[in-house]
Coordinates of C-alpha atoms in Angstrom, one line a residue:
M1 CA 17.2 67.2 -25.8
A2 CA 18.2 63.6 -26.1
A3 CA 17.1 62.5 -23.0
A4 CA 13.4 64.6 -22.9
I5 CA 13.6 62.6 -26.0
L6 CA 14.3 58.5 -23.8
A7 CA 11.9 59.9 -21.4
R8 CA 8.9 60.9 -24.0
Q9 CA 9.6 57.2 -25.5
R10 CA 9.8 55.1 -22.9
A11 CA 7.1 57.3 -20.7
E12 CA 4.4 56.4 -23.9
R13 CA 5.9 52.3 -23.5
D14 CA 4.9 52.7 -20.3
E15 CA 0.7 53.6 -21.1
D16 CA 0.8 51.2 -23.8
G17 CA 1.9 48.5 -20.4
D18 CA 5.0 47.2 -23.0
C19 CA 7.9 47.7 -20.4
G20 CA 7.7 48.6 -16.7
F21 CA 9.8 51.3 -15.6
S22 CA 9.7 52.0 -12.4
L23 CA 11.8 55.2 -11.4
H24 CA 9.8 56.8 -8.5
S25 CA 11.3 60.6 -7.9
A26 CA 12.3 60.9 -11.9
R27 CA 12.4 64.3 -13.3
V28 CA 13.5 64.4 -16.6
H29 CA 13.9 68.4 -17.6
E30 CA 14.0 69.0 -21.8
D31 CA 15.5 73.4 -22.1
L32 CA 12.8 73.6 -25.9
G33 CA 14.6 77.5 -26.5
N34 CA 12.2 79.6 -24.4
E35 CA 13.1 78.7 -20.8
E36 CA 10.0 75.8 -20.1
F37 CA 9.8 72.9 -18.9
R38 CA 8.7 70.1 -18.4
N39 CA 8.4 67.4 -16.2
L40 CA 7.9 63.2 -16.2
S41 CA 7.5 61.4 -13.8
L42 CA 7.7 57.6 -14.7
S43 CA 6.3 54.5 -14.0
G44 CA 7.1 51.2 -13.3
H45 CA 9.9 48.6 -12.5
V46 CA 13.1 49.6 -14.0
G47 CA 14.8 45.4 -13.5
F48 CA 18.1 46.6 -12.9
D49 CA 17.9 45.3 -9.4
S50 CA 18.4 42.1 -10.8
L51 CA 22.2 43.0 -11.4
P52 CA 23.3 40.6 -8.3
D53 CA 21.2 37.8 -10.0
Q54 CA 23.0 38.5 -12.9
L55 CA 26.5 38.0 -11.1
V56 CA 25.4 35.2 -8.9
N57 CA 24.2 33.3 -11.8
K58 CA 26.9 34.0 -13.6
S59 CA 29.2 33.1 -10.7
I60 CA 27.6 29.8 -10.6
S61 CA 28.3 29.2 -14.0
Q62 CA 31.6 30.0 -14.2
G63 CA 32.6 27.8 -10.9
F64 CA 35.0 29.5 -7.8
C65 CA 38.8 28.4 -7.0
F66 CA 40.7 28.9 -3.7
N67 CA 44.6 27.6 -2.8
I68 CA 45.0 26.5 0.6
L69 CA 48.7 27.6 1.6
C70 CA 49.9 24.3 4.7
V71 CA 52.6 25.2 6.5
G72 CA 54.4 23.1 9.4
E73 CA 56.8 20.5 10.1
T74 CA 56.0 16.5 9.0
G75 CA 53.3 14.5 11.0
I76 CA 51.5 17.5 12.4
G77 CA 48.9 17.1 11.4
K78 CA 48.1 18.9 7.8
S79 CA 46.3 16.1 5.5
T80 CA 44.6 15.2 8.4
M81 CA 43.2 19.0 9.0
M82 CA 42.5 19.3 5.0
D83 CA 40.0 16.2 4.7
T84 CA 38.1 17.0 8.0
L85 CA 37.9 20.3 6.8
F86 CA 36.2 20.0 3.4
N87 CA 34.8 16.6 5.3
T88 CA 36.5 13.8 1.6
S89 CA 39.3 12.6 1.4
F90 CA 42.4 13.7 -0.8
E91 CA 44.7 11.8 -2.2
G92 CA 48.1 12.2 -1.0
E93 CA 51.2 10.2 -0.3
A94 CA 52.8 11.1 3.6
A95 CA 56.1 12.8 3.3
S96 CA 59.2 11.1 5.1
H97 CA 61.4 12.9 7.8
S98 CA 64.5 12.6 5.6
E99 CA 63.6 15.5 2.6
P100 CA 67.3 17.0 2.0
G101 CA 65.3 20.0 2.0
V102 CA 61.9 21.7 1.5
R103 CA 59.4 20.8 -1.6
L104 CA 56.0 22.1 -2.3
K105 CA 53.6 18.8 -3.7
A106 CA 50.6 21.1 -5.3
Q107 CA 47.3 19.3 -5.7
A108 CA 44.0 20.5 -7.4
Y109 CA 40.7 19.0 -7.0
E110 CA 37.6 20.2 -8.6
L111 CA 34.4 19.4 -5.3
H112 CA 31.0 20.6 -5.9
E113 CA 28.5 21.6 -3.7
S114 CA 24.2 21.6 -3.8
N115 CA 25.0 23.5 -7.4
V116 CA 28.1 25.4 -6.6
R117 CA 31.9 24.2 -8.7
L118 CA 35.1 25.4 -5.8
K119 CA 38.6 23.8 -7.6
L120 CA 40.9 23.5 -4.8
T121 CA 44.5 23.7 -4.7
L122 CA 46.3 22.7 -0.9
V123 CA 49.5 23.0 -1.0
D124 CA 51.5 21.2 0.9
T125 CA 55.4 21.8 2.8
A126 CA 57.3 18.3 2.8
G127 CA 59.9 18.7 5.0
F128 CA 59.9 22.0 6.6
G129 CA 61.5 21.4 9.2
D130 CA 62.9 19.1 8.7
Q131 CA 66.8 19.6 8.0
I132 CA 70.0 20.6 10.6
N133 CA 70.1 23.8 9.5
K134 CA 67.1 25.3 8.9
E135 CA 68.2 29.1 7.9
D136 CA 66.7 28.5 4.3
S137 CA 63.8 27.0 4.4
Y138 CA 60.6 29.6 4.8
K139 CA 62.8 30.4 0.5
P140 CA 60.8 27.5 -1.9
I141 CA 57.4 28.6 0.1
V142 CA 58.1 32.6 -1.2
E143 CA 59.8 31.8 -4.1
Y144 CA 56.5 28.5 -4.7
I145 CA 53.9 31.6 -4.0
D146 CA 56.0 34.9 -5.7
A147 CA 56.3 32.3 -8.5
Q148 CA 52.2 32.0 -8.4
F149 CA 52.3 35.8 -8.6
E150 CA 54.2 35.8 -12.0
A151 CA 52.3 33.4 -13.7
Y152 CA 49.6 35.4 -13.5
L153 CA 50.6 38.8 -14.2
Q154 CA 53.1 37.7 -17.0
E155 CA 49.1 36.6 -18.7
E156 CA 48.2 40.1 -17.3
L157 CA 50.5 41.5 -19.3
K158 CA 49.6 39.5 -22.8
I159 CA 48.0 41.5 -25.0
K160 CA 45.0 39.1 -26.2
R161 CA 45.1 37.9 -22.3
S162 CA 42.7 35.4 -21.2
L163 CA 41.6 35.9 -17.7
F164 CA 38.2 35.0 -17.6
N165 CA 39.3 30.6 -17.6
F166 CA 42.5 31.0 -16.5
H167 CA 43.8 28.5 -13.4
D168 CA 44.5 30.9 -11.1
T169 CA 46.8 29.9 -8.9
R170 CA 47.4 31.6 -6.6
V171 CA 47.7 31.3 -2.8
H172 CA 44.5 33.0 -1.2
A173 CA 45.3 31.4 2.1
C174 CA 47.6 30.0 4.4
L175 CA 47.2 27.5 7.3
Y176 CA 50.6 27.8 10.0
F177 CA 50.4 25.0 12.4
I178 CA 52.1 25.7 15.1
A179 CA 52.8 22.7 17.6
P180 CA 51.8 22.3 20.7
T181 CA 54.3 22.7 22.5
G182 CA 52.8 25.5 25.8
H183 CA 55.9 28.1 25.8
S184 CA 56.6 29.4 22.3
L185 CA 57.1 30.6 18.5
K186 CA 60.2 28.9 17.9
S187 CA 62.5 31.0 15.6
L188 CA 61.7 29.0 12.6
D189 CA 57.8 29.7 13.4
L190 CA 58.6 33.5 14.1
V191 CA 61.4 34.1 10.5
T192 CA 57.9 32.0 8.0
M193 CA 55.8 34.4 10.0
K194 CA 57.6 36.7 8.6
K195 CA 58.2 36.3 5.1
L196 CA 55.2 35.6 4.4
D197 CA 52.9 37.5 6.2
S198 CA 53.8 41.1 3.5
K199 CA 52.7 37.7 -0.1
V200 CA 49.7 35.5 1.1
N201 CA 47.6 35.7 4.5
V202 CA 48.6 33.9 7.3
I203 CA 46.1 32.6 9.9
P204 CA 48.1 30.9 12.4
V205 CA 46.9 27.6 14.0
I206 CA 47.7 25.2 17.0
A207 CA 47.5 21.8 15.6
K208 CA 47.3 18.5 18.3
A209 CA 44.9 21.0 20.1
D210 CA 44.0 18.0 22.6
T211 CA 47.8 18.0 24.0
I212 CA 47.4 20.8 26.2
S213 CA 45.4 21.2 29.0
K214 CA 43.3 23.9 28.4
S215 CA 44.5 26.5 31.2
E216 CA 47.5 25.9 28.8
L217 CA 46.2 26.7 26.0
H218 CA 44.8 29.3 26.0
K219 CA 48.1 30.7 27.7
F220 CA 49.7 29.2 25.0
K221 CA 47.6 31.1 22.8
I222 CA 48.3 35.0 24.6
K223 CA 52.2 34.4 24.1
I224 CA 51.8 33.4 20.8
M225 CA 50.2 36.9 19.7
S226 CA 52.3 38.5 22.3
E227 CA 55.5 37.0 20.6
L228 CA 54.6 38.2 16.7
V229 CA 53.7 41.6 18.1
S230 CA 56.6 41.7 19.7
N231 CA 58.5 40.8 16.0
G232 CA 56.2 43.4 14.3
V233 CA 54.5 40.0 12.6
Q234 CA 50.6 40.4 10.7
I235 CA 48.3 37.4 10.7
Y236 CA 45.2 38.2 8.6
Q237 CA 42.5 39.7 10.4
F238 CA 39.2 38.9 9.8
P239 CA 37.5 41.7 8.8
T240 CA 35.1 43.8 10.4
D241 CA 34.1 46.8 7.7
D242 CA 30.5 44.8 6.4
E243 CA 28.2 45.3 9.0
T244 CA 26.3 41.6 8.3
V245 CA 30.5 40.1 9.4
A246 CA 31.6 42.6 11.7
E247 CA 30.8 40.9 15.2
I248 CA 31.7 37.4 14.4
N249 CA 34.6 38.3 12.8
A250 CA 35.5 40.6 16.3
T251 CA 34.5 37.5 18.0
M252 CA 36.5 35.6 15.8
N253 CA 39.6 37.5 15.7
G254 CA 39.9 37.4 19.1
H255 CA 40.2 33.0 19.4
L256 CA 42.7 33.4 17.8
P257 CA 45.3 31.3 16.9
F258 CA 42.4 28.8 16.5
A259 CA 43.6 26.0 18.3
V260 CA 42.1 22.9 15.9
V261 CA 41.9 19.8 16.2
G262 CA 41.4 17.3 13.0
S263 CA 40.3 13.2 12.5
T264 CA 37.8 11.5 9.7
E265 CA 37.7 8.9 12.2
E266 CA 34.0 8.5 13.5
V267 CA 32.6 8.0 16.5
K268 CA 28.8 6.5 17.9
M269 CA 28.4 9.4 20.7
G270 CA 24.4 7.8 21.0
N271 CA 22.3 8.2 18.8
K272 CA 24.5 10.1 16.3
T273 CA 27.5 9.2 14.4
V274 CA 30.9 12.2 15.3
R275 CA 34.5 13.3 14.0
A276 CA 36.2 12.1 16.7
R277 CA 39.2 10.9 18.2
Q278 CA 39.1 8.5 21.1
Y279 CA 41.7 8.0 23.3
P280 CA 42.5 5.3 26.3
W281 CA 40.8 8.8 29.0
G282 CA 37.6 9.9 26.5
T283 CA 37.0 11.2 22.8
V284 CA 37.1 14.6 21.7
Q285 CA 34.7 15.5 19.8
V286 CA 37.2 17.8 16.2
E287 CA 32.7 19.4 16.0
N288 CA 32.8 20.1 20.1
E289 CA 33.4 24.1 20.5
S290 CA 34.6 23.5 24.0
H291 CA 36.6 21.2 22.9
C292 CA 39.0 22.5 20.2
D293 CA 37.9 25.5 17.6
F294 CA 37.4 23.8 14.0
V295 CA 34.4 25.3 14.1
K296 CA 34.7 28.3 14.4
L297 CA 37.9 28.0 11.7
R298 CA 35.9 26.3 9.5
E299 CA 33.4 28.7 9.4
M300 CA 35.2 32.3 9.2
L301 CA 37.3 30.1 6.2
I302 CA 34.4 28.5 3.9
R303 CA 31.7 29.7 5.0
V304 CA 32.2 33.6 6.6
N305 CA 35.9 34.8 4.6
M306 CA 36.5 32.7 1.6
E307 CA 36.1 35.5 -1.2
D308 CA 37.6 38.1 1.7
L309 CA 40.2 36.0 1.1
R310 CA 40.2 36.1 -2.3
E311 CA 40.1 40.1 -2.5
Q312 CA 43.2 40.3 0.2
T313 CA 44.7 38.4 -1.6
H314 CA 44.5 39.9 -5.5
A315 CA 44.0 43.7 -3.9
R316 CA 47.3 43.8 -1.6
H317 CA 49.9 40.7 -2.1
Y318 CA 49.5 40.7 -6.1
E319 CA 48.8 44.3 -5.8
L320 CA 52.1 45.0 -4.1
Y321 CA 53.9 42.0 -5.5
R322 CA 52.2 44.3 -9.1
R323 CA 53.5 47.2 -8.3
C324 CA 57.4 46.3 -7.6
K325 CA 57.1 43.8 -10.8
L326 CA 56.9 47.6 -13.1
E327 CA 58.8 49.7 -11.5
E328 CA 61.3 47.0 -11.6
M329 CA 60.8 46.7 -14.7
G330 CA 61.0 51.0 -14.8
F331 CA 57.3 51.4 -15.0
K332 CA 55.9 54.6 -13.2
D333 CA 53.1 56.5 -12.2
T334 CA 54.5 60.0 -12.4
D335 CA 57.1 61.5 -12.5
P336 CA 60.4 63.1 -11.4
D337 CA 58.0 66.5 -11.5
S338 CA 55.1 63.8 -9.3
K339 CA 52.8 64.1 -12.4
P340 CA 50.6 61.6 -14.1
F341 CA 52.7 59.6 -17.0
S342 CA 51.2 57.6 -19.4
L343 CA 51.8 54.1 -20.0
Q344 CA 52.8 54.9 -23.7
E345 CA 55.4 58.0 -22.5
T346 CA 57.0 56.0 -19.5
Y347 CA 56.7 52.7 -22.4
E348 CA 58.9 55.6 -24.3
A349 CA 60.9 56.9 -21.8
K350 CA 62.1 53.7 -21.2
R351 CA 62.5 51.8 -25.0
N352 CA 64.7 54.9 -25.0
E353 CA 67.4 54.1 -22.3
H354 CA 66.2 50.2 -23.6
L355 CA 68.3 52.2 -26.9
V356 CA 70.4 54.0 -25.3
E357 CA 72.4 51.0 -23.3
L358 CA 72.0 49.1 -25.9
Q359 CA 73.9 51.8 -28.1
R360 CA 76.2 52.1 -24.4
K361 CA 77.2 48.0 -24.7
E362 CA 77.6 48.6 -28.2
D363 CA 80.3 51.0 -28.2
E364 CA 81.6 48.8 -25.1
M365 CA 81.5 45.8 -26.9
R366 CA 82.9 47.7 -30.2
Q367 CA 86.2 49.5 -28.2
M368 CA 87.0 45.3 -26.6
F369 CA 86.6 43.7 -30.3
V370 CA 89.4 46.9 -31.1
Q371 CA 91.5 46.4 -27.5
R372 CA 91.0 42.6 -28.1
V373 CA 92.0 42.8 -32.0
K374 CA 95.2 44.8 -31.7
E375 CA 96.0 42.1 -27.7
K376 CA 95.9 39.6 -30.8
E377 CA 97.7 41.7 -34.0
S378 CA 100.3 41.9 -31.0
E379 CA 100.1 38.8 -30.3
L380 CA 100.6 37.1 -33.8
K381 CA 103.7 39.7 -33.7
E382 CA 105.9 38.2 -31.3
A383 CA 104.8 35.2 -32.3
E384 CA 105.9 36.5 -35.5
K385 CA 109.6 37.9 -34.6
D386 CA 110.0 34.5 -32.2
L387 CA 109.3 32.7 -36.0
H388 CA 112.5 35.3 -37.6
E389 CA 114.0 34.7 -34.5
K390 CA 114.4 31.4 -34.8
F391 CA 115.0 31.3 -38.6
E392 CA 117.1 33.5 -38.6
K393 CA 118.6 30.8 -35.8
L394 CA 118.4 27.5 -37.8
K395 CA 119.3 29.5 -41.3
R396 CA 122.9 30.3 -39.3
Q397 CA 122.7 26.6 -37.5
H398 CA 122.2 25.7 -40.8
A399 CA 124.9 27.6 -43.0
E400 CA 126.8 26.7 -40.3
E401 CA 126.2 22.8 -40.7
K402 CA 126.9 23.4 -44.2
K403 CA 130.3 25.0 -43.3
R404 CA 131.7 21.9 -41.6
L405 CA 130.4 20.0 -44.2
E406 CA 131.8 20.7 -46.3
E407 CA 134.9 21.3 -44.4
V408 CA 134.7 17.7 -43.7
K409 CA 134.3 16.7 -47.6
A410 CA 137.6 18.5 -48.4
S411 CA 139.5 16.5 -45.2
L412 CA 138.0 13.0 -46.8
E413 CA 138.8 14.4 -50.4
E414 CA 142.4 15.2 -49.4
E415 CA 142.4 12.2 -47.8
M416 CA 141.3 10.1 -51.5
A417 CA 144.0 11.9 -53.7
A418 CA 146.4 10.4 -51.1
F419 CA 145.3 7.7 -50.4
G420 CA 144.4 7.3 -54.7
K421 CA 148.9 8.5 -54.5
R422 CA 150.0 6.3 -52.4
K423 CA 147.7 3.2 -53.9
T424 CA 150.0 5.0 -58.0
A425 CA 153.0 4.5 -56.2
A426 CA 152.0 1.2 -54.1
Q427 CA 151.0 -0.1 -57.4
L428 CA 153.7 1.8 -59.3
L429 CA 156.1 -0.5 -57.0
Q430 CA 154.9 -3.7 -57.4
Q431 CA 154.9 -3.6 -61.3
S432 CA 158.8 -2.7 -61.2
Q433 CA 159.5 -5.6 -58.5
A434 CA 157.7 -8.0 -60.9
G435 CA 159.3 -6.2 -63.7
Q436 CA 162.3 -6.3 -62.2
G437 CA 162.1 -11.2 -60.5
A438 CA 161.3 -10.9 -64.4
G439 CA 164.4 -10.0 -65.4
A440 CA 166.1 -11.9 -62.9
Q441 CA 165.0 -15.6 -64.2
T442 CA 165.9 -14.7 -67.8
I443 CA 169.1 -13.7 -67.1
K444 CA 168.9 -16.8 -64.8
K445 CA 168.0 -19.1 -67.5
D446 CA 170.1 -17.4 -70.2
K447 CA 173.2 -18.9 -68.0
D448 CA 172.1 -21.8 -67.1
K449 CA 171.4 -22.1 -71.3
K450 CA 175.0 -21.5 -71.3
N451 CA 176.7 -23.3 -69.1
S452 CA 174.6 -25.8 -70.5
S453 CA 175.9 -25.8 -73.6
F454 CA 179.8 -25.2 -72.6
L455 CA 178.9 -28.8 -71.4

């Protein structure tokens, strides 16, 4: 009934000329309760065909972002290729060959073309392949890519998200620069691309392709692709599901890896100025498809498949990281019985599991605390016992020393008493001797007196 009323109102507006709706074969059935139906045909312009234009205008106002990771040995021409690719001189310091390890340097730039703004981030791998031990050279690169995924995931998991103005630093394309040896891929190249193929769109390019002949270059390309297939390395394939670009992408897939030459020098060739590299034997034009595949790379990377690279990064690589990360956190879509599992149930299950784990850890800590208390009490009892024994020992030593000192004191007192007796005896002897001497003198005086009286 509501649909019939809405259709009737639209028809009335069409008759008045207020609105131009167009439904070329629209039919609305109204159930009037007596099994009678009325057919309504509307004419006019509905307007939802302007949605693509609205989307384009909104995207242009917001701007776009694109992040490129350049992986290759120092001096292979990564910075020059980026300058050539975007026809811009990007600021950056040349990396030395004395880096202790692989260090990633990210630089963000704001580019404008017509009325389109592009926030471009270029990530360089300084020191890649310069160490004697190259076993862990890929790890800083993988860690950087995972760190960008983690930053986006943390923003996505927030209750109050701001993905609209969030600076997306996820790597959309990885240009892997291969040295033009003409023989085969290095072990470092195979290991690194194998570690990166599940995390980023890997596009192999042969750098400085002007240093190798055309016949050797063709054989080198075939050798590289066969080694990548035999080692299970999955590089980015240009999509062929869109009919508008299926033919050109299928053709370009057959040209992988692209053999490129980079140069920012401008050389005048006839009546026009082109970017080229001059040699004593001739000039290599960067944008001449008979000289190198630079134009093919630029067309595929920027003009045709830039949006697909962004979509593949989000829908494939980021979703894989997100799924693995959430599964590690305990979130699942189905329960053990393959039944749908809601986020609330997952949260409750994880919360209960976390509470059980906390209770278990609390019990363990309590038991450990009791055990440590018992051990500490035992140690204190042992220390108390030792102190008691030492105290008893010192007490015995003190008693023995006191007894010895008392014996010495008694001995000294006896000696003092004997000495006093001897002293007293000596004094008495002296007194007696002195008395006898005085008596003898008195007798002598008396005798002298008597003798003198007789005379």
